[in-house]
GROMACS .gro file of C-alpha atoms in nm:
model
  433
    1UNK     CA    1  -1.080   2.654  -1.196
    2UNK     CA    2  -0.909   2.481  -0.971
    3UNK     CA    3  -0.898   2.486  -0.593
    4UNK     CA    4  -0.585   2.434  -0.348
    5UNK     CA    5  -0.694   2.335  -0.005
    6UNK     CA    6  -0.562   2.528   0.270
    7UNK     CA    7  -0.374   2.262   0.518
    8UNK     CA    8  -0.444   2.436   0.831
    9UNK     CA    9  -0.754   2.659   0.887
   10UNK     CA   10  -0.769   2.929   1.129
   11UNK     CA   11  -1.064   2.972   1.355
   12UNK     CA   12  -0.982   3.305   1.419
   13UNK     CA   13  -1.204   3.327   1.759
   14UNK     CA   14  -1.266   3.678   1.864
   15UNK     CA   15  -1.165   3.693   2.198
   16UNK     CA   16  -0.888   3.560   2.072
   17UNK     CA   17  -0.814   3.252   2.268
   18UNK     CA   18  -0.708   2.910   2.104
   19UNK     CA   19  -0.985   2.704   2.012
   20UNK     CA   20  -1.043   2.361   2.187
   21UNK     CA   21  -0.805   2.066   2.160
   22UNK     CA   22  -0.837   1.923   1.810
   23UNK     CA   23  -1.037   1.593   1.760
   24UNK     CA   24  -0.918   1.359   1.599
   25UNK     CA   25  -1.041   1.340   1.238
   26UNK     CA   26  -1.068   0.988   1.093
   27UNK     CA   27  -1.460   0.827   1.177
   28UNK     CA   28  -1.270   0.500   1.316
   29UNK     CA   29  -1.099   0.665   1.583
   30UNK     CA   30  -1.334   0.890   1.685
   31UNK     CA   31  -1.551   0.536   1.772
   32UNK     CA   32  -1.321   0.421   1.977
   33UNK     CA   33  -1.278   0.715   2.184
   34UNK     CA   34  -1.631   0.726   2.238
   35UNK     CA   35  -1.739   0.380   2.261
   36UNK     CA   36  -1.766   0.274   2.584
   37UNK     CA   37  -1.974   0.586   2.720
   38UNK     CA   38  -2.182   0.620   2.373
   39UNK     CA   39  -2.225   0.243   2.382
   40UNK     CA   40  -2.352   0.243   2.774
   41UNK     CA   41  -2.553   0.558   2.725
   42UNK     CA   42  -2.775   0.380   2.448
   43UNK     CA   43  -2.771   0.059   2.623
   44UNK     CA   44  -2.931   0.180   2.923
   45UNK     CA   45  -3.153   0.453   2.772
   46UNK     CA   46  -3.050   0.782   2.909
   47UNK     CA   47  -3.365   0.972   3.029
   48UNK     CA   48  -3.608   0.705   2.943
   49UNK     CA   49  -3.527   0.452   3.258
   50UNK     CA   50  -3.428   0.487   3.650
   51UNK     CA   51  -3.114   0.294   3.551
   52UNK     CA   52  -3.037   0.571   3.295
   53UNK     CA   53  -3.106   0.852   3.417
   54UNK     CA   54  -2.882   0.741   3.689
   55UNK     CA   55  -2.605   0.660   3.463
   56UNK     CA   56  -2.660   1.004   3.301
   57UNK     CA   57  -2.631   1.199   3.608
   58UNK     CA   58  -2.299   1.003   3.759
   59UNK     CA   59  -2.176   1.053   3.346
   60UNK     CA   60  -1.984   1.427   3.328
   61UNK     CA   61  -2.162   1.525   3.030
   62UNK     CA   62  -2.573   1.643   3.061
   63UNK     CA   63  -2.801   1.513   2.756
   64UNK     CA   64  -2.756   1.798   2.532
   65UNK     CA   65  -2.395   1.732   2.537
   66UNK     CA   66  -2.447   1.351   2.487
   67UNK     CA   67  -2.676   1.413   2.173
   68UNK     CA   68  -2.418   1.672   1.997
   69UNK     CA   69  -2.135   1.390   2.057
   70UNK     CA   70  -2.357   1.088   1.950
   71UNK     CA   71  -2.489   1.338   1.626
   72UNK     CA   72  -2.081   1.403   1.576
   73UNK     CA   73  -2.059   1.015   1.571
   74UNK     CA   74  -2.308   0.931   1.343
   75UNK     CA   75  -2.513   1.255   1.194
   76UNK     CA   76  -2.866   1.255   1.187
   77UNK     CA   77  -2.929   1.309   0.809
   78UNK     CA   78  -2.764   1.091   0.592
   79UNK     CA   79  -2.580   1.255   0.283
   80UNK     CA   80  -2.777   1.050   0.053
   81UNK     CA   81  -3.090   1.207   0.164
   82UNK     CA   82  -2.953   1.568   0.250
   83UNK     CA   83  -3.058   1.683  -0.122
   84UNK     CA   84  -3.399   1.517  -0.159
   85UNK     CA   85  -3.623   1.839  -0.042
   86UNK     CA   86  -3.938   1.753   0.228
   87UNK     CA   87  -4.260   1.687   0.052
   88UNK     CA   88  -4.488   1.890  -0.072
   89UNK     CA   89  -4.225   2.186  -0.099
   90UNK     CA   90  -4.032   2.253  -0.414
   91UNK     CA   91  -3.732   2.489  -0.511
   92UNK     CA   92  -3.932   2.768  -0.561
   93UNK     CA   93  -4.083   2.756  -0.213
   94UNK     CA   94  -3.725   2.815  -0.111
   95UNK     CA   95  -3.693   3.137  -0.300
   96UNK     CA   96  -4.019   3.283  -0.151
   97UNK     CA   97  -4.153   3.420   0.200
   98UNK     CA   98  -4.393   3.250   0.434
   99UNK     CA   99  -4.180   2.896   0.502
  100UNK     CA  100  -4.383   2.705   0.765
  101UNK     CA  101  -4.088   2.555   0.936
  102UNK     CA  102  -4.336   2.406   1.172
  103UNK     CA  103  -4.460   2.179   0.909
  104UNK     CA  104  -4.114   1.989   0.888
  105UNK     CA  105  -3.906   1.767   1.139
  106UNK     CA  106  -3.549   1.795   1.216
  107UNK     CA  107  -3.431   1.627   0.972
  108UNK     CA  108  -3.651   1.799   0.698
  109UNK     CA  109  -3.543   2.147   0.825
  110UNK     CA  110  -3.187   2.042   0.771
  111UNK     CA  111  -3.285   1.928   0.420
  112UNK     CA  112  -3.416   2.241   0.349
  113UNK     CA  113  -3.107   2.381   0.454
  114UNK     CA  114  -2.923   2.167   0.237
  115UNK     CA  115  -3.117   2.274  -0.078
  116UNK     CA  116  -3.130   2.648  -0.011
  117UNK     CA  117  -2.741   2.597  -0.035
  118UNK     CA  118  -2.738   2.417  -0.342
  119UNK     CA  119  -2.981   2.647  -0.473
  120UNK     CA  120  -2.752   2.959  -0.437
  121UNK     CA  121  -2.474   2.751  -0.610
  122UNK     CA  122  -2.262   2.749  -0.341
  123UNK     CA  123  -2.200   2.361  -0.332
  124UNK     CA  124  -2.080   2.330  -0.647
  125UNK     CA  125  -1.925   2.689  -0.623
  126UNK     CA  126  -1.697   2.549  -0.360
  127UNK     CA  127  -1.684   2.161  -0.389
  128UNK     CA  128  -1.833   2.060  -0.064
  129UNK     CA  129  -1.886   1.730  -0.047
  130UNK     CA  130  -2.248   1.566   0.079
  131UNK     CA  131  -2.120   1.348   0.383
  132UNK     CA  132  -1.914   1.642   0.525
  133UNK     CA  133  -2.195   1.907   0.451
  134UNK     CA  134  -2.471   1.626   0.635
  135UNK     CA  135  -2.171   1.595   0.945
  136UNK     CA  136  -2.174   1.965   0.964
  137UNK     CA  137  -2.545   2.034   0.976
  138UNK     CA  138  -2.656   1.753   1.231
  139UNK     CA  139  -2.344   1.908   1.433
  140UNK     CA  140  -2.517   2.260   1.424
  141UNK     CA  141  -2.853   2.120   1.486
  142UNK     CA  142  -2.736   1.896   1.785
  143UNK     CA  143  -2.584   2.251   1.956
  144UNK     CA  144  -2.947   2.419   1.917
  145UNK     CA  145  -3.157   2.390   2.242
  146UNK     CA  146  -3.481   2.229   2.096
  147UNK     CA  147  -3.633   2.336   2.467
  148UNK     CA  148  -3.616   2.698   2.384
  149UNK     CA  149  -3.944   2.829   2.245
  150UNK     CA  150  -3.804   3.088   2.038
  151UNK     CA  151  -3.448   3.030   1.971
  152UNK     CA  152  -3.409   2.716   1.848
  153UNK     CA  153  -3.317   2.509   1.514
  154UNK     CA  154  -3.642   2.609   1.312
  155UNK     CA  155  -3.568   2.998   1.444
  156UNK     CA  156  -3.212   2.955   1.252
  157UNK     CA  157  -3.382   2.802   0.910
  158UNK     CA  158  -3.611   3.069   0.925
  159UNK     CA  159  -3.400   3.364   0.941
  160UNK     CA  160  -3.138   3.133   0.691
  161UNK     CA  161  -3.454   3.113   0.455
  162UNK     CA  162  -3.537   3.518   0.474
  163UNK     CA  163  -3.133   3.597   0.405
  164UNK     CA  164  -3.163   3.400   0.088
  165UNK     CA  165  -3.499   3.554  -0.027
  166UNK     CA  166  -3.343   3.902   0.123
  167UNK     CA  167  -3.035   3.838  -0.110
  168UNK     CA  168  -3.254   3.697  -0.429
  169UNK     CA  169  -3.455   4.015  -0.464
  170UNK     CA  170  -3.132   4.264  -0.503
  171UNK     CA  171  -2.982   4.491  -0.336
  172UNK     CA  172  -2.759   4.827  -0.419
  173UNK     CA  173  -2.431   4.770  -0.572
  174UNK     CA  174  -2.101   4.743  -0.384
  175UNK     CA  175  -1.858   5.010  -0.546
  176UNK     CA  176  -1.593   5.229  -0.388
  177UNK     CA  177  -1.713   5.542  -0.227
  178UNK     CA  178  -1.502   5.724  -0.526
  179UNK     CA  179  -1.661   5.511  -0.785
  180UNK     CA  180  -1.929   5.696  -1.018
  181UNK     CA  181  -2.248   5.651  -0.973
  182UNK     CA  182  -2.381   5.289  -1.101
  183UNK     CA  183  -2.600   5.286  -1.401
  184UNK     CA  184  -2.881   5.052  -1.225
  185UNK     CA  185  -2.994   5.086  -0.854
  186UNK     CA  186  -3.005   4.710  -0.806
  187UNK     CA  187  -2.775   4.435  -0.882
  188UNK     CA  188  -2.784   4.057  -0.790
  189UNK     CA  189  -3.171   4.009  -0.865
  190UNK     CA  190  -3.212   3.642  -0.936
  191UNK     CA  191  -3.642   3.701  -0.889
  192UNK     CA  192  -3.823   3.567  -1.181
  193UNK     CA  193  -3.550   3.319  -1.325
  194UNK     CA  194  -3.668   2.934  -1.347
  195UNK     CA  195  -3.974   3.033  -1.116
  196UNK     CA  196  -4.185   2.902  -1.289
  197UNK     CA  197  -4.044   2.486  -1.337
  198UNK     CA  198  -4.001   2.459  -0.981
  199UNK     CA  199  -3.631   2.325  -1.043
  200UNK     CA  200  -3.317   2.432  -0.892
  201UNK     CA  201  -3.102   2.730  -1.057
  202UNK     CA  202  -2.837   2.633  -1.263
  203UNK     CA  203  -2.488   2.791  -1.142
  204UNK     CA  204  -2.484   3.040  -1.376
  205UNK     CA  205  -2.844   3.123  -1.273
  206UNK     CA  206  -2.767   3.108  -0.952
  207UNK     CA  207  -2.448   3.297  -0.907
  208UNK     CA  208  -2.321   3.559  -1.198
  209UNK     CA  209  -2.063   3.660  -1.038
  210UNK     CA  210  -1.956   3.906  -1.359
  211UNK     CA  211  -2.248   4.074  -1.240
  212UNK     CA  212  -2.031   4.452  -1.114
  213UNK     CA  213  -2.090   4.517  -0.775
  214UNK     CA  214  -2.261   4.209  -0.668
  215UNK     CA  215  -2.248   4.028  -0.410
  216UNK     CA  216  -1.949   3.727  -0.454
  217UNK     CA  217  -2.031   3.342  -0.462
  218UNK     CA  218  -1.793   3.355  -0.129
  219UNK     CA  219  -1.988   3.635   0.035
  220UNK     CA  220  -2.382   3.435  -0.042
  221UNK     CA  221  -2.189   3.119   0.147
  222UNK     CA  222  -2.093   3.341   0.428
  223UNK     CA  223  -2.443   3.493   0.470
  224UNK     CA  224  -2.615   3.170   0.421
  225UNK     CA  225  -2.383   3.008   0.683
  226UNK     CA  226  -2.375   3.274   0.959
  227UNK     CA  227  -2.754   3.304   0.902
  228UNK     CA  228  -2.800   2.981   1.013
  229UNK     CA  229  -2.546   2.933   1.297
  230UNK     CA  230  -2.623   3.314   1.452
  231UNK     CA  231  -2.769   3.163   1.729
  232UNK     CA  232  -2.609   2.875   1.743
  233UNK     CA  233  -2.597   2.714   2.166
  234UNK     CA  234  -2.811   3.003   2.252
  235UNK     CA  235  -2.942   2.996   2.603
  236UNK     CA  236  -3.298   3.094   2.598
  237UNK     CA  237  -3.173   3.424   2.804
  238UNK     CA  238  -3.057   3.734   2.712
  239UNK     CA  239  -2.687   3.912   2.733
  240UNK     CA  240  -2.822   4.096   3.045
  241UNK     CA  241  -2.923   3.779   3.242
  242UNK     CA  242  -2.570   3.635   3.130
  243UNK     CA  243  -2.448   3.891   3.293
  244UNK     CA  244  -2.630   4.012   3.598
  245UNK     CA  245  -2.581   3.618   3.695
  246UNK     CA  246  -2.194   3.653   3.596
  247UNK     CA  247  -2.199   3.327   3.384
  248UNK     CA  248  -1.884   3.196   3.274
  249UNK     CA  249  -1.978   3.341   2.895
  250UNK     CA  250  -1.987   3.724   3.039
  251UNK     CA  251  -1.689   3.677   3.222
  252UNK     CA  252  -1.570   3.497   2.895
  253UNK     CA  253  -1.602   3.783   2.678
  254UNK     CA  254  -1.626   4.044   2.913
  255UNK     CA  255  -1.986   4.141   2.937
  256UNK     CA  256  -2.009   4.324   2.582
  257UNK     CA  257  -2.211   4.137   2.307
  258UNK     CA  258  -2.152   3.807   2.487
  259UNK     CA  259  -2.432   3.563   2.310
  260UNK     CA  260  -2.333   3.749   1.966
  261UNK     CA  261  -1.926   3.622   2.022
  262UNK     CA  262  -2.021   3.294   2.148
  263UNK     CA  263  -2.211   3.216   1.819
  264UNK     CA  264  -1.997   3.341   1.622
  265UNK     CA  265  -1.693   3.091   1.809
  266UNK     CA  266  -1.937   2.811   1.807
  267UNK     CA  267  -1.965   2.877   1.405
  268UNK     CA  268  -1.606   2.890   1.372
  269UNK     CA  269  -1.547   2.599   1.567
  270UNK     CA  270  -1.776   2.394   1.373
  271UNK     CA  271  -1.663   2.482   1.049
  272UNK     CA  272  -1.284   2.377   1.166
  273UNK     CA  273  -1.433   2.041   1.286
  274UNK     CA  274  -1.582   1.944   0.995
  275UNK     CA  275  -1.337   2.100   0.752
  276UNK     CA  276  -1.643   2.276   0.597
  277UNK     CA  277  -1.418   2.514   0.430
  278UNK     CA  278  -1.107   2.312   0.290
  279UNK     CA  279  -1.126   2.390  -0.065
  280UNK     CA  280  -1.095   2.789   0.027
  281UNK     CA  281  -0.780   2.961  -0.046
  282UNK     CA  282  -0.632   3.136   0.259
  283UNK     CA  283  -0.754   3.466   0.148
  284UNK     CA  284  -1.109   3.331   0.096
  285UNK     CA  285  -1.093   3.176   0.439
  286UNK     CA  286  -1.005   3.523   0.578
  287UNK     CA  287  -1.270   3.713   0.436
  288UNK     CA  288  -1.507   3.457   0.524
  289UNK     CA  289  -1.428   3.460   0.924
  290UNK     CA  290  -1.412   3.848   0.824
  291UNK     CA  291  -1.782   3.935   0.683
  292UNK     CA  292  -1.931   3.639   0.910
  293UNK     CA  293  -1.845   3.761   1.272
  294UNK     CA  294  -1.902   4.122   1.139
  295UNK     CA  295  -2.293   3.986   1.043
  296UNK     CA  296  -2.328   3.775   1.343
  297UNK     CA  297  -2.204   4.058   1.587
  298UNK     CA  298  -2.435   4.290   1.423
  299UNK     CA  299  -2.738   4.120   1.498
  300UNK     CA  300  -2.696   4.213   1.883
  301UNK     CA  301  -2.974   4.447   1.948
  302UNK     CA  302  -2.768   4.707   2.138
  303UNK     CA  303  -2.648   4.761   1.811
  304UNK     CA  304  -2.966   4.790   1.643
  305UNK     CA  305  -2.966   5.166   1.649
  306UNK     CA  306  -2.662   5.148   1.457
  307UNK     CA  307  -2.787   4.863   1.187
  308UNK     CA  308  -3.086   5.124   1.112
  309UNK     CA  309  -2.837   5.428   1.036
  310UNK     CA  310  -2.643   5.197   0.827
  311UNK     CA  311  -2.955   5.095   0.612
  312UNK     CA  312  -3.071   5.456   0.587
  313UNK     CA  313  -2.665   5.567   0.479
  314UNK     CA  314  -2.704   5.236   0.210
  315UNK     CA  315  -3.024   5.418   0.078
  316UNK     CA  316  -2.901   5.711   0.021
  317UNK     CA  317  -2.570   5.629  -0.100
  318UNK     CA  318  -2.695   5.392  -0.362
  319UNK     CA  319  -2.398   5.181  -0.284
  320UNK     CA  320  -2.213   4.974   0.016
  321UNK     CA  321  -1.842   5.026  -0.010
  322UNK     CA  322  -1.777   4.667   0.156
  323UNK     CA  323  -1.997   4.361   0.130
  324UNK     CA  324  -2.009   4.308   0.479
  325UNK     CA  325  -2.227   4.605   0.507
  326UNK     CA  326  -2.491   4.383   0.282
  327UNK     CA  327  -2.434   4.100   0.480
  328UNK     CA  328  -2.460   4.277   0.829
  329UNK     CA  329  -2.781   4.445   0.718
  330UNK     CA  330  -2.933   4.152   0.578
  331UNK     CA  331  -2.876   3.935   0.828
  332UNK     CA  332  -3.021   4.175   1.076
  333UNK     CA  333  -3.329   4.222   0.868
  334UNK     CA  334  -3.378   3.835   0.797
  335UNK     CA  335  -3.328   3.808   1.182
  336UNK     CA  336  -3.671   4.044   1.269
  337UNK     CA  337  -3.836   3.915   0.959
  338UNK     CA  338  -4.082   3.736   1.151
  339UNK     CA  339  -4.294   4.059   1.155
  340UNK     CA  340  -4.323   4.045   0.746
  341UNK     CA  341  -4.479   3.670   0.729
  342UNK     CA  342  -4.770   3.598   0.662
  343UNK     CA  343  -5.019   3.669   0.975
  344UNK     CA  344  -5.054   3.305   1.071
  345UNK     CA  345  -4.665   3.285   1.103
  346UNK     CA  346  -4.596   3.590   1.247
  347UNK     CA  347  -4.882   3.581   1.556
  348UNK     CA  348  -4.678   3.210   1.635
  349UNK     CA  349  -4.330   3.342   1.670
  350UNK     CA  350  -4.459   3.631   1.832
  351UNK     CA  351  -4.628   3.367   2.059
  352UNK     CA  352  -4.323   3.204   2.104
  353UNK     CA  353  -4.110   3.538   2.165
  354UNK     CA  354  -4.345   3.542   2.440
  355UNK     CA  355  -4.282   3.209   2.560
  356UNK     CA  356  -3.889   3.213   2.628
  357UNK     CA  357  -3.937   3.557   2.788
  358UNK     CA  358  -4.120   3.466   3.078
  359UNK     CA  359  -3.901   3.115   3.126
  360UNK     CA  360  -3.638   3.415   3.185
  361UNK     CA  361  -3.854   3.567   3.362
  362UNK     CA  362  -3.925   3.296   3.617
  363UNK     CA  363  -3.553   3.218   3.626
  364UNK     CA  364  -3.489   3.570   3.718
  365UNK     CA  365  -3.736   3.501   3.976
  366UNK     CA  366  -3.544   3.207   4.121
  367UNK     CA  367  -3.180   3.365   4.084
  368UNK     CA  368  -3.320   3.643   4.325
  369UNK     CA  369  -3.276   3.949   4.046
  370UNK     CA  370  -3.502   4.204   3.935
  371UNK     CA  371  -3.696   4.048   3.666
  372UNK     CA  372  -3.674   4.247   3.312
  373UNK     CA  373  -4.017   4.419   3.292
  374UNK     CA  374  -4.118   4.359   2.958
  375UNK     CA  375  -4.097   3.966   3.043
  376UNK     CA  376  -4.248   3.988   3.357
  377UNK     CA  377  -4.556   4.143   3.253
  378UNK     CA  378  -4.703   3.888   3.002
  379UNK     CA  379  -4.986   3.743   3.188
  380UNK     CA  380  -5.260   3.871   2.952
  381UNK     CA  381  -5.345   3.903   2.600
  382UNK     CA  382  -5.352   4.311   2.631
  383UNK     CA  383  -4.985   4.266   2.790
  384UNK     CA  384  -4.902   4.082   2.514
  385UNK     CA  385  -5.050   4.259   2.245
  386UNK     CA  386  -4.895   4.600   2.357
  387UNK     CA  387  -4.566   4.416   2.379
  388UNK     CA  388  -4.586   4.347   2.015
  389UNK     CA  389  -4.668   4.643   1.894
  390UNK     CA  390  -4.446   4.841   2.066
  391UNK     CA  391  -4.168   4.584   1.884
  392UNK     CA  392  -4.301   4.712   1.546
  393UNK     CA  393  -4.343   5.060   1.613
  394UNK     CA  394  -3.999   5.111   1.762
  395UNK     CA  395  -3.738   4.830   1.647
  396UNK     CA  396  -3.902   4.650   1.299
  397UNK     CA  397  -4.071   4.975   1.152
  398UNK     CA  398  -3.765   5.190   1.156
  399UNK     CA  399  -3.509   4.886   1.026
  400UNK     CA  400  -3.721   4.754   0.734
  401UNK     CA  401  -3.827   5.124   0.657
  402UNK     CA  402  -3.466   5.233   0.635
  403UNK     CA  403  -3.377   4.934   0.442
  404UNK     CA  404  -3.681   4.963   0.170
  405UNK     CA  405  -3.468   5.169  -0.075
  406UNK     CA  406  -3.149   4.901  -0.043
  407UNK     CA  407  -3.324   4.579  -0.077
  408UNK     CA  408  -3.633   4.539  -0.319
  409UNK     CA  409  -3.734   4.264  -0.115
  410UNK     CA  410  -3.797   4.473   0.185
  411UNK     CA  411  -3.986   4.759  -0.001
  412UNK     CA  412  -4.225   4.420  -0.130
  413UNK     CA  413  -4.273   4.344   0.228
  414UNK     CA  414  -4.338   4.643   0.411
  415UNK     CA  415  -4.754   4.581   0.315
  416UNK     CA  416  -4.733   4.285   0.509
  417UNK     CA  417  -4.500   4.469   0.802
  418UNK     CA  418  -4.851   4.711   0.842
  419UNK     CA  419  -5.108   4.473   0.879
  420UNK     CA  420  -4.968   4.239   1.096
  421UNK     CA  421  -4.885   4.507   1.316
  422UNK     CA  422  -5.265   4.619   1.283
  423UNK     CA  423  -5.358   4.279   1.341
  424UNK     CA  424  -5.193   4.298   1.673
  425UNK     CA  425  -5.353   4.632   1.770
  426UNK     CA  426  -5.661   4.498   1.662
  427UNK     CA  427  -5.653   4.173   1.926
  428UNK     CA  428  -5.541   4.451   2.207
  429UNK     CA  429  -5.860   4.635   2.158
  430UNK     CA  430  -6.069   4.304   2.167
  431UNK     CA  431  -5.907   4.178   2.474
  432UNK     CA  432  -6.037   4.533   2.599
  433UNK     CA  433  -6.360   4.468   2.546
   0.00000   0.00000   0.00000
């Protein structure tokens, strides 16, 4: 089966503005345009000397932005390595829950990225090529803020590692609403195949695609790619803050799920730089920008109320009628899965959660705004503790309980769900004492 690349990919932004000026695509000429300033900015060591720091500050472009254009340059993972997984993990760590992402550096994290991709069988599914795959990655990486406690580059492997284990376990089939009812409640349940060995899935394995009603080789790329980039340049601060401060993003997209559209931009953006996507037909490319901004949008917790009536309608139905319904929900689920990990995991990004709300809290502080009150109130380990459990008992809790009867893999879970939020009661009442 043979693919015919598509010439000129739409980006398809959603506030539907034309994308930035094209760079030019050949590696040569992309050197020269940035040689001088690349060249002088490693010379002198930007933010390790006087002299650099100088230089960086009379330069137009701040250090993050220097890194993502020396990382477009010259990646940070070479494609040789990309599919050589960290050590001491294996394929079938990829499959299960409880990563440690803390364990691994940047470069490892975008390894493991690498191989949950081949794993699925999307590589070989749609020919992408090692060098442009290592390109794209380092480019993502470079545009997550590493100074952000909770969203940063090991938050996006995470929830990227919980969509594929999401997607592994099953999930209810996707007929048409007229269709009769499906002979088996699940489809798509890869669990238990080449567990055992360790090794990676053949394609077959990985992706049946005859399999009616599930889920497409197309549609497991988008949900593994908007996974990752779904908070791609995030700022450490919510939509609210964005917009009480009228940044340029709010005013951008006009105050209504403004983080949520810039990542999904940013994503398409990306993918048009690196020409992630050129062996997709122009109908594949479509539904791709299609199901991801639908899943990246839906992970904006205004619409959270919404993502648990959909879960509880995909229960009861026994069916989704589109497959961006799966994605959306799984994404969304994969996105608060840090409740279900183990306890060691989950008390750290709850830690963390912590962490980036009262930097917002202390910039509220110094923009002269009310500060939010469940960030400003985090000076104690009873603050803290009631903070997390309210976040299970009224946003996890009702998602993942809705979801149990769609995805296997969240019924398995929901164990774990109650006694890490028992474990968090249970350090309130001892900060009591």
């Amino acid at each position: 089966q043979f693919r015919t690349p598509v010439s000129s990919i739409q980006t398809g932004t959603l506030d539907g503005r034309c994308p930035p000026m094209a760079i030019p695509g050949s590696v040569f000429r992309r050197a020269v345009i940035l040689a001088i300033p690349v060249g002088a900015t490693i010379l002198f060591g930007v933010g390790r000397s006087r002299l650099g720091a100088k230089l960086a500050a009379w330069l137009p472009l701040d250090r993050s932005r220097w890194r993502r254009l020396l990382q477009w340059v010259k990646p940070s993972i070479s494609s040789r390595a990309l599919l050589d997984l960290p050590s001491g993990i294996t394929a079938t760590d990829l499959r299960r829950w409880d990563l440690d992402v803390w364990r691994f550096s940047e470069r490892e994290l975008l390894k493991i990225v690498a191989g949950i991709l081949r794993d699925a069988g999307v590589l070989a599914a749609f020919t992408i090529e090692l060098p442009t795959l290592a390109a794209f990655l380092s480019d993502v990486a470079a545009h997550y803020h590493p100074h952000n406690p909770y969203h940063n580059l090991a938050h996006a492997v995470t929830v990227m590692h919980a969509s594929y284990v999401l997607m592994r376990g099953g999930h209810v089939p996707i007929l048409p609403a007229e269709a009769p009812a499906p002979a088996a409640r699940f489809v798509g349940v890869k669990t238990g195949r080449g567990e055992a060995s360790g090794e990676a899935l053949t394609e077959a394995e990985a992706a049946p695609d005859a399999e009616q009603g599930a889920l497409s080789s197309l549609h497991r790329l988008a949900l593994l790619l908007a996974a990752l980039c779904h908070d791609v340049d995030h700022p450490g601060v919510s939509n609210a803050f964005l917009i009480r401060t009228a940044s340029p993003l709010a005013i951008r997209y006009h105050g209504a799920s403004v983080l949520e559209k810039h990542h999904a931009d940013t994503t398409f953006r990306l993918l048009r730089r690196h020409s992630l996507l050129a062996s997709l037909h122009a109908a594949e490319h479509d539904e791709l920008h299609r199901v991801v901004g639908r899943a990246i949008l839906g992970t904006d917790m205004a619409a959270h109320n919404q993502s648990i009536a959909e879960c509880a309608t995909l229960t009861a139905s026994g069916r989704a009628t589109d497959a961006s319904e799966l994605l959306s929900a799984i994404l969304h689920l994969a996105d608060l899965s840090n409740a279900v990990l183990c306890w060691p995991l989950c008390h750290r990004w709850g830690m963390c959660v912590c962490d980036e709300f009262r930097q917002q809290a202390a910039r509220e502080r110094a923009a002269g705004i009310p500060e939010t009150p469940h960030m400003a109130k985090l000076g104690t380990q009873r603050e803290i503790t009631e903070l997390q459990v309210g976040f299970f008992d009224f946003v996890v809790t009702p998602l993942w309980s809705a979801a149990a009867g769609a995805f296997p893999a969240v019924r398995e879970r929901m164990a774990q769900l109650d006694a890490n939020r028992n474990s968090w009661a249970a350090e309130g009442q001892a900060a009591t004492l």
